[in-house]
mmCIF file of C-alpha atoms and ligand atoms in Angstrom:
data_model
loop_
_atom_site.group_PDB
_atom_site.id
_atom_site.type_symbol
_atom_site.label_atom_id
_atom_site.label_comp_id
_atom_site.label_asym_id
_atom_site.label_seq_id
_atom_site.Cartn_x
_atom_site.Cartn_y
_atom_site.Cartn_z
ATOM 1 C CA MET A 1 -17.416 4.028 -10.817
ATOM 2 C CA GLU A 2 -14.631 4.616 -8.333
ATOM 3 C CA PRO A 3 -12.569 1.481 -7.619
ATOM 4 C CA VAL A 4 -13.267 -0.041 -4.220
ATOM 5 C CA ASN A 5 -10.102 -2.095 -3.827
ATOM 6 C CA LEU A 6 -6.555 -2.290 -5.184
ATOM 7 C CA ARG A 7 -7.423 -4.933 -7.784
ATOM 8 C CA GLU A 8 -10.137 -2.715 -9.245
ATOM 9 C CA TYR A 9 -7.529 0.032 -9.517
ATOM 10 C CA GLU A 10 -5.471 -2.258 -11.743
ATOM 11 C CA THR A 11 -8.485 -2.827 -14.013
ATOM 12 C CA ALA A 12 -9.197 0.901 -14.183
ATOM 13 C CA ALA A 13 -5.547 1.647 -15.027
ATOM 14 C CA ARG A 14 -5.376 -1.106 -17.637
ATOM 15 C CA ASP A 15 -8.383 0.409 -19.377
ATOM 16 C CA LYS A 16 -6.630 3.788 -19.541
ATOM 17 C CA LEU A 17 -3.091 2.811 -20.462
ATOM 18 C CA ASP A 18 -1.566 2.061 -23.815
ATOM 19 C CA PRO A 19 -1.166 -1.782 -23.813
ATOM 20 C CA GLY A 20 2.637 -1.632 -24.138
ATOM 21 C CA LEU A 21 2.911 0.643 -21.111
ATOM 22 C CA TYR A 22 0.464 -1.463 -19.141
ATOM 23 C CA GLY A 23 2.699 -4.458 -19.963
ATOM 24 C CA TYR A 24 5.764 -2.610 -18.690
ATOM 25 C CA PHE A 25 4.108 -1.727 -15.368
ATOM 26 C CA ALA A 26 2.205 -4.970 -14.802
ATOM 27 C CA GLY A 27 4.683 -7.459 -16.182
ATOM 28 C CA GLY A 28 7.338 -9.627 -14.660
ATOM 29 C CA ALA A 29 10.422 -11.362 -15.974
ATOM 30 C CA GLN A 30 10.192 -14.240 -18.442
ATOM 31 C CA ASP A 31 7.369 -16.679 -17.589
ATOM 32 C CA GLU A 32 6.208 -14.503 -14.680
ATOM 33 C CA VAL A 33 6.385 -17.420 -12.266
ATOM 34 C CA THR A 34 7.625 -15.200 -9.442
ATOM 35 C CA LEU A 35 5.125 -12.479 -10.290
ATOM 36 C CA GLY A 36 2.280 -14.962 -9.828
ATOM 37 C CA ALA A 37 3.877 -16.611 -6.799
ATOM 38 C CA ASN A 38 3.971 -13.395 -4.765
ATOM 39 C CA GLU A 39 0.193 -13.054 -4.683
ATOM 40 C CA ALA A 40 -0.506 -16.804 -4.649
ATOM 41 C CA ALA A 41 1.632 -17.268 -1.538
ATOM 42 C CA PHE A 42 -0.433 -14.709 0.381
ATOM 43 C CA ARG A 43 -3.611 -16.530 -0.616
ATOM 44 C CA ARG A 44 -2.216 -19.810 0.737
ATOM 45 C CA LEU A 45 -1.811 -18.313 4.200
ATOM 46 C CA MET A 46 -4.862 -18.155 6.450
ATOM 47 C CA LEU A 47 -5.575 -16.004 9.498
ATOM 48 C CA VAL A 48 -6.817 -17.556 12.738
ATOM 49 C CA PRO A 49 -8.533 -14.756 14.695
ATOM 50 C CA ARG A 50 -8.836 -14.437 18.445
ATOM 51 C CA VAL A 51 -12.205 -13.414 19.898
ATOM 52 C CA LEU A 52 -13.517 -11.319 22.795
ATOM 53 C CA THR A 53 -10.217 -9.511 23.198
ATOM 54 C CA GLY A 54 -11.802 -6.076 23.718
ATOM 55 C CA ALA A 55 -8.885 -4.622 21.826
ATOM 56 C CA GLY A 56 -10.651 -1.454 20.646
ATOM 57 C CA GLU A 57 -9.762 0.531 17.548
ATOM 58 C CA PRO A 58 -6.355 -0.620 16.283
ATOM 59 C CA ALA A 59 -3.350 1.709 16.312
ATOM 60 C CA LEU A 60 -1.586 1.700 12.954
ATOM 61 C CA ASP A 61 1.194 4.252 13.362
ATOM 62 C CA LEU A 62 4.821 3.426 14.007
ATOM 63 C CA THR A 63 8.316 4.895 13.994
ATOM 64 C CA LEU A 64 10.582 3.628 11.242
ATOM 65 C CA LEU A 65 14.257 4.601 11.114
ATOM 66 C CA GLY A 66 13.487 7.498 13.413
ATOM 67 C CA ARG A 67 10.514 8.843 11.452
ATOM 68 C CA GLN A 68 6.840 8.666 12.326
ATOM 69 C CA THR A 69 4.623 7.017 9.727
ATOM 70 C CA SER A 70 0.864 6.679 9.887
ATOM 71 C CA MET A 71 0.720 2.988 8.969
ATOM 72 C CA PRO A 72 3.092 0.112 8.220
ATOM 73 C CA VAL A 73 2.785 0.608 4.461
ATOM 74 C CA LEU A 74 5.351 2.425 2.311
ATOM 75 C CA VAL A 75 5.370 3.435 -1.325
ATOM 76 C CA ALA A 76 7.893 1.114 -3.012
ATOM 77 C CA PRO A 77 10.258 2.690 -5.519
ATOM 78 C CA SER A 78 9.084 2.418 -9.101
ATOM 79 C CA ALA A 79 10.528 4.125 -12.122
ATOM 80 C CA PHE A 80 8.988 6.523 -14.623
ATOM 81 C CA HIS A 81 5.790 7.762 -12.950
ATOM 82 C CA ARG A 82 5.290 10.335 -15.713
ATOM 83 C CA LEU A 83 4.583 7.417 -18.045
ATOM 84 C CA ALA A 84 1.516 6.814 -15.869
ATOM 85 C CA HIS A 85 0.410 10.407 -15.273
ATOM 86 C CA PRO A 86 1.702 13.811 -16.444
ATOM 87 C CA GLU A 87 2.435 14.921 -12.876
ATOM 88 C CA GLY A 88 4.364 11.723 -12.199
ATOM 89 C CA GLU A 89 6.219 11.482 -8.887
ATOM 90 C CA LEU A 90 4.964 14.940 -7.825
ATOM 91 C CA ALA A 91 1.468 13.483 -7.608
ATOM 92 C CA THR A 92 2.738 10.386 -5.815
ATOM 93 C CA GLY A 93 4.636 12.557 -3.345
ATOM 94 C CA ARG A 94 1.574 14.680 -2.602
ATOM 95 C CA ALA A 95 -0.476 11.575 -1.917
ATOM 96 C CA ALA A 96 2.229 10.077 0.337
ATOM 97 C CA ALA A 97 2.454 13.374 2.244
ATOM 98 C CA GLN A 98 -1.323 13.502 2.672
ATOM 99 C CA ALA A 99 -1.397 9.896 3.886
ATOM 100 C CA GLY A 100 1.594 10.383 6.200
ATOM 101 C CA VAL A 101 3.481 7.450 4.693
ATOM 102 C CA ILE A 102 7.070 7.127 3.532
ATOM 103 C CA MET A 103 7.708 7.298 -0.203
ATOM 104 C CA ILE A 104 10.782 5.570 -1.586
ATOM 105 C CA ASN A 105 11.680 7.752 -4.551
ATOM 106 C CA ALA A 106 13.301 5.851 -7.411
ATOM 107 C CA MET A 107 16.663 6.846 -8.838
ATOM 108 C CA LEU A 108 14.819 6.572 -12.188
ATOM 109 C CA SER A 109 12.142 9.036 -11.108
ATOM 110 C CA THR A 110 10.874 11.266 -13.913
ATOM 111 C CA VAL A 111 10.722 14.207 -11.461
ATOM 112 C CA ALA A 112 13.817 15.464 -9.634
ATOM 113 C CA MET A 113 14.109 14.271 -6.042
ATOM 114 C CA GLU A 114 14.255 17.893 -4.796
ATOM 115 C CA ASP A 115 10.858 18.594 -6.333
ATOM 116 C CA VAL A 116 9.382 15.383 -4.931
ATOM 117 C CA ALA A 117 10.796 16.306 -1.503
ATOM 118 C CA ALA A 118 9.067 19.685 -1.765
ATOM 119 C CA THR A 119 5.694 17.911 -1.636
ATOM 120 C CA GLY A 120 6.392 17.372 2.071
ATOM 121 C CA ALA A 121 6.478 13.591 1.875
ATOM 122 C CA THR A 122 9.066 11.772 3.962
ATOM 123 C CA LEU A 123 11.371 10.472 1.247
ATOM 124 C CA TRP A 124 13.833 7.621 1.134
ATOM 125 C CA PHE A 125 16.021 7.591 -1.970
ATOM 126 C CA GLN A 126 16.452 4.369 -3.957
ATOM 127 C CA LEU A 127 19.801 3.887 -5.595
ATOM 128 C CA TYR A 128 21.415 1.381 -7.935
ATOM 129 C CA LEU A 129 25.041 1.522 -6.776
ATOM 130 C CA GLN A 130 27.156 2.539 -9.745
ATOM 131 C CA PRO A 131 30.643 1.183 -10.447
ATOM 132 C CA ASP A 132 31.705 4.837 -10.808
ATOM 133 C CA LEU A 133 31.906 5.629 -7.107
ATOM 134 C CA GLY A 134 32.410 9.339 -7.749
ATOM 135 C CA TYR A 135 29.071 9.442 -9.538
ATOM 136 C CA THR A 136 27.425 7.353 -6.826
ATOM 137 C CA GLU A 137 28.758 9.704 -4.155
ATOM 138 C CA GLN A 138 27.364 12.722 -6.022
ATOM 139 C CA LEU A 139 23.933 11.082 -5.953
ATOM 140 C CA VAL A 140 24.266 10.343 -2.244
ATOM 141 C CA ARG A 141 25.200 13.952 -1.481
ATOM 142 C CA ARG A 142 22.268 15.152 -3.559
ATOM 143 C CA ALA A 143 19.881 12.876 -1.688
ATOM 144 C CA GLU A 144 21.260 14.119 1.644
ATOM 145 C CA ALA A 145 20.877 17.761 0.559
ATOM 146 C CA ALA A 146 17.327 17.122 -0.684
ATOM 147 C CA GLY A 147 16.372 15.907 2.796
ATOM 148 C CA CYS A 148 15.963 12.217 1.984
ATOM 149 C CA ARG A 149 15.895 10.274 5.247
ATOM 150 C CA ALA A 150 17.421 6.984 4.095
ATOM 151 C CA LEU A 151 19.153 5.380 1.146
ATOM 152 C CA VAL A 152 17.523 2.270 -0.267
ATOM 153 C CA ILE A 153 20.084 0.250 -2.172
ATOM 154 C CA THR A 154 18.563 -2.168 -4.660
ATOM 155 C CA VAL A 155 20.758 -5.259 -4.474
ATOM 156 C CA ASP A 156 18.780 -7.659 -6.662
ATOM 157 C CA SER A 157 19.897 -6.113 -9.922
ATOM 158 C CA PRO A 158 23.436 -7.109 -10.946
ATOM 159 C CA ALA A 159 21.913 -7.168 -14.442
ATOM 160 C CA LEU A 160 18.602 -6.297 -16.025
ATOM 161 C CA ARG A 161 16.104 -9.098 -16.513
ATOM 162 C CA THR A 162 15.547 -10.574 -19.931
ATOM 163 C CA GLY A 163 12.066 -10.350 -21.525
ATOM 164 C CA GLU A 164 9.303 -10.000 -21.932
ATOM 165 C CA ARG A 165 6.429 -7.711 -20.858
ATOM 166 C CA ALA A 166 8.326 -5.826 -18.188
ATOM 167 C CA ARG A 167 11.280 -5.195 -20.483
ATOM 168 C CA SER A 168 9.220 -3.264 -23.004
ATOM 169 C CA ALA A 169 9.261 0.553 -22.919
ATOM 170 C CA LEU A 170 12.450 0.537 -20.930
ATOM 171 C CA LEU A 171 15.160 2.001 -22.994
ATOM 172 C CA ASP A 172 13.456 4.850 -24.792
ATOM 173 C CA LEU A 173 11.372 7.280 -22.809
ATOM 174 C CA PRO A 174 9.061 9.427 -24.972
ATOM 175 C CA PRO A 175 10.312 12.912 -25.933
ATOM 176 C CA GLY A 176 10.074 15.338 -23.043
ATOM 177 C CA LEU A 177 10.542 12.665 -20.366
ATOM 178 C CA SER A 178 13.860 12.105 -18.619
ATOM 179 C CA CYS A 179 15.290 11.007 -15.283
ATOM 180 C CA PRO A 180 16.556 14.250 -13.710
ATOM 181 C CA ASN A 181 18.132 12.466 -10.749
ATOM 182 C CA LEU A 182 20.776 11.151 -13.120
ATOM 183 C CA GLY A 183 22.078 14.619 -13.976
ATOM 184 C CA GLY A 184 23.142 15.510 -17.523
ATOM 185 C CA ALA A 185 20.603 14.405 -20.099
ATOM 186 C CA GLY A 186 18.849 12.165 -17.582
ATOM 187 C CA ASP A 187 19.104 9.260 -20.015
ATOM 188 C CA ILE A 188 18.462 5.765 -18.615
ATOM 189 C CA ARG A 189 21.516 4.592 -20.519
ATOM 190 C CA GLN A 190 23.610 6.485 -17.941
ATOM 191 C CA VAL A 191 22.689 3.750 -15.427
ATOM 192 C CA THR A 192 24.849 0.662 -15.166
ATOM 193 C CA LEU A 193 23.531 -2.494 -13.551
ATOM 194 C CA SER A 194 26.814 -4.179 -12.721
ATOM 195 C CA PRO A 195 27.612 -7.708 -11.542
ATOM 196 C CA GLU A 196 30.807 -6.283 -10.004
ATOM 197 C CA ILE A 197 28.855 -4.626 -7.164
ATOM 198 C CA SER A 198 29.556 -6.414 -3.865
ATOM 199 C CA TRP A 199 29.517 -6.105 -0.080
ATOM 200 C CA ARG A 200 32.702 -4.029 -0.487
ATOM 201 C CA HIS A 201 30.522 -1.296 -2.025
ATOM 202 C CA ILE A 202 28.137 -1.404 0.939
ATOM 203 C CA ASP A 203 31.144 -0.950 3.238
ATOM 204 C CA TRP A 204 32.248 1.988 1.104
ATOM 205 C CA LEU A 205 28.775 3.523 1.264
ATOM 206 C CA ARG A 206 28.634 3.042 5.045
ATOM 207 C CA GLY A 207 31.845 5.075 5.209
ATOM 208 C CA VAL A 208 30.584 7.995 3.120
ATOM 209 C CA THR A 209 27.139 8.666 4.562
ATOM 210 C CA SER A 210 25.465 8.807 7.924
ATOM 211 C CA LEU A 211 22.020 8.294 6.383
ATOM 212 C CA PRO A 212 20.384 4.986 7.289
ATOM 213 C CA ILE A 213 21.096 2.344 4.643
ATOM 214 C CA VAL A 214 18.331 -0.057 3.628
ATOM 215 C CA LEU A 215 19.143 -3.076 1.429
ATOM 216 C CA LYS A 216 16.273 -3.949 -0.923
ATOM 217 C CA GLY A 217 16.096 -7.307 -2.636
ATOM 218 C CA ILE A 218 17.145 -9.738 0.099
ATOM 219 C CA LEU A 219 15.770 -13.282 -0.246
ATOM 220 C CA HIS A 220 18.390 -15.469 1.463
ATOM 221 C CA GLN A 221 18.688 -15.528 5.233
ATOM 222 C CA ALA A 222 22.508 -15.542 5.008
ATOM 223 C CA ASP A 223 22.383 -12.274 3.045
ATOM 224 C CA ALA A 224 20.087 -10.799 5.683
ATOM 225 C CA ALA A 225 22.683 -11.623 8.341
ATOM 226 C CA LEU A 226 25.453 -10.196 6.130
ATOM 227 C CA ALA A 227 23.422 -7.028 5.620
ATOM 228 C CA VAL A 228 23.317 -6.458 9.373
ATOM 229 C CA ALA A 229 27.013 -7.294 9.716
ATOM 230 C CA HIS A 230 27.820 -4.723 7.002
ATOM 231 C CA GLY A 231 25.928 -1.976 8.817
ATOM 232 C CA ALA A 232 22.538 -1.976 7.080
ATOM 233 C CA ASP A 233 19.847 -0.259 9.128
ATOM 234 C CA ALA A 234 16.981 -2.249 7.570
ATOM 235 C CA VAL A 235 16.392 -4.860 4.894
ATOM 236 C CA ILE A 236 13.571 -5.252 2.405
ATOM 237 C CA VAL A 237 12.603 -8.807 1.516
ATOM 238 C CA SER A 238 11.886 -8.338 -2.181
ATOM 239 C CA ASN A 239 12.132 -10.062 -5.546
ATOM 240 C CA HIS A 240 11.558 -6.760 -7.371
ATOM 241 C CA GLY A 241 7.900 -7.615 -7.866
ATOM 242 C CA GLY A 242 8.879 -10.660 -9.948
ATOM 243 C CA ARG A 243 10.673 -8.435 -12.446
ATOM 244 C CA GLN A 244 14.239 -9.652 -12.074
ATOM 245 C CA LEU A 245 15.114 -13.349 -11.451
ATOM 246 C CA ASP A 246 12.139 -15.393 -12.578
ATOM 247 C CA THR A 247 11.378 -18.421 -10.379
ATOM 248 C CA ALA A 248 12.803 -16.602 -7.332
ATOM 249 C CA PRO A 249 10.517 -17.512 -4.411
ATOM 250 C CA ALA A 250 7.560 -15.513 -3.169
ATOM 251 C CA THR A 251 8.665 -12.909 -0.669
ATOM 252 C CA ILE A 252 6.162 -13.849 2.044
ATOM 253 C CA ASP A 253 7.536 -17.417 1.966
ATOM 254 C CA ARG A 254 11.081 -16.145 2.639
ATOM 255 C CA LEU A 255 10.077 -13.697 5.378
ATOM 256 C CA PRO A 256 10.099 -16.049 8.399
ATOM 257 C CA LEU A 257 13.655 -17.271 7.734
ATOM 258 C CA ILE A 258 14.901 -13.740 7.205
ATOM 259 C CA ALA A 259 13.184 -12.410 10.303
ATOM 260 C CA GLU A 260 14.797 -15.232 12.267
ATOM 261 C CA ALA A 261 18.267 -14.434 10.858
ATOM 262 C CA VAL A 262 17.895 -10.725 11.613
ATOM 263 C CA ASP A 263 16.532 -11.483 15.082
ATOM 264 C CA GLY A 264 15.132 -8.013 15.748
ATOM 265 C CA ARG A 265 18.439 -6.209 15.206
ATOM 266 C CA VAL A 266 17.035 -4.063 12.369
ATOM 267 C CA PRO A 267 13.566 -3.662 10.877
ATOM 268 C CA VAL A 268 12.602 -6.177 8.202
ATOM 269 C CA LEU A 269 10.334 -4.840 5.441
ATOM 270 C CA LEU A 270 8.683 -6.786 2.652
ATOM 271 C CA ASP A 271 7.255 -6.048 -0.773
ATOM 272 C CA GLY A 272 5.739 -8.118 -3.565
ATOM 273 C CA GLY A 273 2.085 -8.975 -4.056
ATOM 274 C CA VAL A 274 0.628 -6.985 -1.152
ATOM 275 C CA ARG A 275 -2.900 -6.173 -2.331
ATOM 276 C CA ARG A 276 -5.128 -6.468 0.757
ATOM 277 C CA GLY A 277 -5.096 -5.385 4.374
ATOM 278 C CA THR A 278 -5.019 -9.081 5.276
ATOM 279 C CA ASP A 279 -1.740 -9.401 3.311
ATOM 280 C CA VAL A 280 -0.250 -6.652 5.470
ATOM 281 C CA VAL A 281 -1.398 -8.446 8.635
ATOM 282 C CA LYS A 282 0.156 -11.725 7.430
ATOM 283 C CA ALA A 283 3.482 -10.015 6.778
ATOM 284 C CA LEU A 284 3.429 -8.350 10.212
ATOM 285 C CA ALA A 285 2.681 -11.709 11.848
ATOM 286 C CA LEU A 286 5.581 -13.369 10.052
ATOM 287 C CA GLY A 287 8.118 -10.803 11.216
ATOM 288 C CA ALA A 288 7.843 -7.713 9.021
ATOM 289 C CA THR A 289 7.827 -4.258 10.588
ATOM 290 C CA ALA A 290 6.145 -2.833 7.500
ATOM 291 C CA VAL A 291 5.425 -3.586 3.861
ATOM 292 C CA ALA A 292 5.707 -1.622 0.624
ATOM 293 C CA ILE A 293 3.459 -1.560 -2.418
ATOM 294 C CA GLY A 294 4.653 -1.047 -5.963
ATOM 295 C CA ARG A 295 2.137 -1.586 -8.769
ATOM 296 C CA PRO A 296 -0.998 -0.494 -6.826
ATOM 297 C CA VAL A 297 0.517 2.987 -6.511
ATOM 298 C CA VAL A 298 1.089 3.100 -10.260
ATOM 299 C CA TRP A 299 -2.526 2.002 -10.842
ATOM 300 C CA GLY A 300 -3.843 4.747 -8.547
ATOM 301 C CA LEU A 301 -1.612 7.310 -10.244
ATOM 302 C CA THR A 302 -2.715 6.282 -13.725
ATOM 303 C CA THR A 303 -6.380 6.344 -12.790
ATOM 304 C CA ALA A 304 -6.629 9.626 -10.928
ATOM 305 C CA GLY A 305 -3.194 11.174 -10.232
ATOM 306 C CA ALA A 306 -2.551 12.189 -6.618
ATOM 307 C CA ASP A 307 -6.181 11.509 -5.661
ATOM 308 C CA GLY A 308 -5.892 7.970 -7.028
ATOM 309 C CA VAL A 309 -2.713 7.222 -5.072
ATOM 310 C CA ALA A 310 -4.254 8.747 -1.941
ATOM 311 C CA HIS A 311 -7.337 6.575 -2.421
ATOM 312 C CA VAL A 312 -5.225 3.414 -2.888
ATOM 313 C CA LEU A 313 -3.448 4.188 0.393
ATOM 314 C CA ALA A 314 -6.747 4.989 2.134
ATOM 315 C CA LEU A 315 -8.314 1.727 0.954
ATOM 316 C CA LEU A 316 -5.362 -0.293 2.213
ATOM 317 C CA ARG A 317 -5.403 1.566 5.520
ATOM 318 C CA ALA A 318 -9.111 0.848 6.004
ATOM 319 C CA GLU A 319 -8.658 -2.823 5.090
ATOM 320 C CA LEU A 320 -5.699 -3.136 7.457
ATOM 321 C CA ALA A 321 -7.609 -1.587 10.362
ATOM 322 C CA ASN A 322 -10.598 -3.818 9.647
ATOM 323 C CA ALA A 323 -8.452 -6.976 9.389
ATOM 324 C CA LEU A 324 -6.707 -6.215 12.690
ATOM 325 C CA THR A 325 -10.045 -5.641 14.391
ATOM 326 C CA LEU A 326 -11.482 -8.875 13.009
ATOM 327 C CA CYS A 327 -8.375 -10.680 14.299
ATOM 328 C CA GLY A 328 -8.975 -9.273 17.780
ATOM 329 C CA LEU A 329 -5.872 -7.071 17.692
ATOM 330 C CA GLY A 330 -5.394 -3.538 18.976
ATOM 331 C CA SER A 331 -2.119 -2.627 17.299
ATOM 332 C CA ALA A 332 -0.298 -3.223 14.019
ATOM 333 C CA GLY A 333 2.860 -3.374 16.117
ATOM 334 C CA GLN A 334 1.747 -6.451 18.059
ATOM 335 C CA VAL A 335 0.641 -9.124 15.647
ATOM 336 C CA PRO A 336 1.365 -12.603 17.009
ATOM 337 C CA ARG A 337 3.026 -15.292 14.889
ATOM 338 C CA ASP A 338 0.300 -17.825 15.609
ATOM 339 C CA LEU A 339 -2.259 -15.697 13.798
ATOM 340 C CA VAL A 340 -1.066 -17.216 10.504
ATOM 341 C CA VAL A 341 -1.392 -20.823 9.412
ATOM 342 C CA ASN A 342 -0.263 -22.286 6.128
ATOM 343 C CA ASP A 343 -3.557 -23.901 5.459
ATOM 344 C CA GLY A 344 -5.029 -22.236 2.399
ATOM 345 C CA PRO A 345 -6.921 -23.735 -0.518
ATOM 346 C CA ALA A 346 -3.702 -24.146 -2.512
ATOM 347 C CA ALA A 347 -2.220 -26.347 0.218
ATOM 348 C CA GLY A 348 -4.325 -29.194 -1.177
ATOM 349 C CA ARG A 349 -6.421 -30.040 1.845
HETATM 350 C C1 FMN B 401 6.888 -0.473 -13.017
HETATM 351 C C2 FMN B 401 7.844 -0.832 -11.916
HETATM 352 C C3 FMN B 401 9.054 -0.163 -11.824
HETATM 353 C C4 FMN B 401 9.931 -0.488 -10.793
HETATM 354 N N1 FMN B 401 11.076 0.236 -10.679
HETATM 355 C C5 FMN B 401 11.922 -0.028 -9.664
HETATM 356 C C6 FMN B 401 13.108 0.750 -9.493
HETATM 357 O O1 FMN B 401 13.392 1.665 -10.260
HETATM 358 N N2 FMN B 401 13.915 0.428 -8.457
HETATM 359 C C7 FMN B 401 13.619 -0.598 -7.590
HETATM 360 O O2 FMN B 401 14.387 -0.856 -6.666
HETATM 361 N N3 FMN B 401 12.502 -1.327 -7.721
HETATM 362 C C8 FMN B 401 11.658 -1.073 -8.734
HETATM 363 N N4 FMN B 401 10.512 -1.793 -8.856
HETATM 364 C C9 FMN B 401 10.203 -2.840 -7.871
HETATM 365 C C10 FMN B 401 9.372 -2.278 -6.698
HETATM 366 O O3 FMN B 401 10.145 -1.432 -5.899
HETATM 367 C C11 FMN B 401 8.839 -3.381 -5.796
HETATM 368 O O4 FMN B 401 9.892 -4.217 -5.399
HETATM 369 C C12 FMN B 401 7.738 -4.213 -6.431
HETATM 370 O O5 FMN B 401 6.943 -3.455 -7.310
HETATM 371 C C13 FMN B 401 6.855 -4.810 -5.335
HETATM 372 O O6 FMN B 401 5.893 -5.637 -5.868
HETATM 373 P P1 FMN B 401 4.361 -5.218 -6.166
HETATM 374 O O7 FMN B 401 4.396 -4.407 -7.418
HETATM 375 O O8 FMN B 401 3.716 -6.551 -6.343
HETATM 376 O O9 FMN B 401 3.846 -4.462 -4.978
HETATM 377 C C14 FMN B 401 9.622 -1.496 -9.868
HETATM 378 C C15 FMN B 401 8.393 -2.165 -9.968
HETATM 379 C C16 FMN B 401 7.515 -1.833 -10.978
HETATM 380 C C17 FMN B 401 6.198 -2.571 -11.059
HETATM 381 C C1 LIG B 402 18.806 0.384 -16.563
HETATM 382 C C2 LIG B 402 17.984 0.279 -15.305
HETATM 383 C C3 LIG B 402 16.595 -0.112 -15.564
HETATM 384 C C4 LIG B 402 15.802 -0.256 -14.296
HETATM 385 C C5 LIG B 402 14.362 -0.176 -14.602
HETATM 386 C C6 LIG B 402 13.452 0.115 -13.457
HETATM 387 C C7 LIG B 402 13.059 -1.106 -12.750
HETATM 388 O O1 LIG B 402 13.634 -1.445 -11.766
HETATM 389 C C8 LIG B 402 11.966 -1.913 -13.245
HETATM 390 O O2 LIG B 402 11.662 -2.930 -12.601
HETATM 391 O O3 LIG B 402 11.397 -1.599 -14.298
#
C-alpha cells in the first residue's frame, strides 16, 4: 500500500534497504539524543487556531533569494542518493522540479551537479569549505556555471562525528559509485572537514562570488548575527539532523532566538525533524521563512525513485495547506507568533 505520510515512507524504505544503509541514512551521532530531540521538540509545541477568519484557500508560494518556490519547503542536502536508488540525485531533481521546490544539491552528490541541474530543478549547491582555497574556488566556479542559484556552506562540520549508526557506510562507496562533484576519482577521501575553517573563509568566499551565500548549521544567536555581519544572504538553523554534535539542542527550540538576532535582515530557514505540515507551520510561526527536509526525501527516493520523492513533497504540501486552513490562516507567509504555545504533553502538565 502506498504510504500516506512521511513516517510511513520511512517504514517502507526501511523494509527495502540493507540494514547497514538504513542505519547510515536514519542514524544520528553517538547516543542520538539530538536526533530524537528534533522531533520531540516539535511535538511539545501546540497550535492555538483562530476561528471564523474566512481566510479562504491558503497561498503557499514565496520568493526565496530571488527565486519563486511553490511552498516553504526545500530539499535539504544529503549525500549519496545513489545508495538509495539507482537514479540517485537525478530522480530527486526531477521530483523537485515537478514540485517547484528548491533542491540543495550536496557536494557529495553521486550525480554531477550539471546533470542534476539539467532536470530543471532550481538548485542551490552545498559546499564544505576546503582548506585548499584553489580547489574550493574551482567548485564555486563550477556551481556558478551549472546554474546553481546559491551556495549553501555547511558550517557545523569542523570534523566528522564519531559513531555509530550514521558513521557506517561512509568511507567506502560500492564499486561504480562516486562523487563526481569532487572531480578526479570522486573519492570521499578528497574531502577535508577542517577545524581551521573560520569567518575569514566566509569573507574570502564573499569576495570571490556574487551568488547568494547561505550558512547552514547555525544554532547560536551570536553566530546568526555574525553570519549577517559577514555578508550571508540567509542562514539555516540546523544540527545536521542530529548527525554531528550529539546533545546539540533541537533546532525548533533555537529558532526564536536566532530569528530575533537576525531581525528580518535575511531569511532564516530551519531543518531537523520536520515530518508534518503542522511542523512547518510551527517553524513559520517561530520566525522561519521556510524549512528543509532531509531523511523524508531519502525515504521517498528509496521507496519509489522520483515518484516517491514527488509524493513525499505532495503529502507535506497537502498537510501544510490543511494545517494553515485549520489554523484560520490564508497564507504561509503570514503565520503569527501567538499561534504556537509551548504546552505539549511533554511539558508535564
Ligand atoms: C543521509 C544524510 C546525509 C546528509 N548529508 C549531508 C551533506 O552532505 N551535507 C550537509 O550539509 N548536510 C547533510 N545532511 C544533513 C541534512 O542536510 C539536514 O540537515 C538534515 O537531514 C535535516 O534533518 P532531517 O533529516 O530530520 O530532516 C545529511 C543528512 C542525512 C540524513
Ligand atoms: C568526509 C565528509 C563526510 C560527510 C558525509 C555526509 C554527511 O554530511 C552526512 O551527514 O552523512
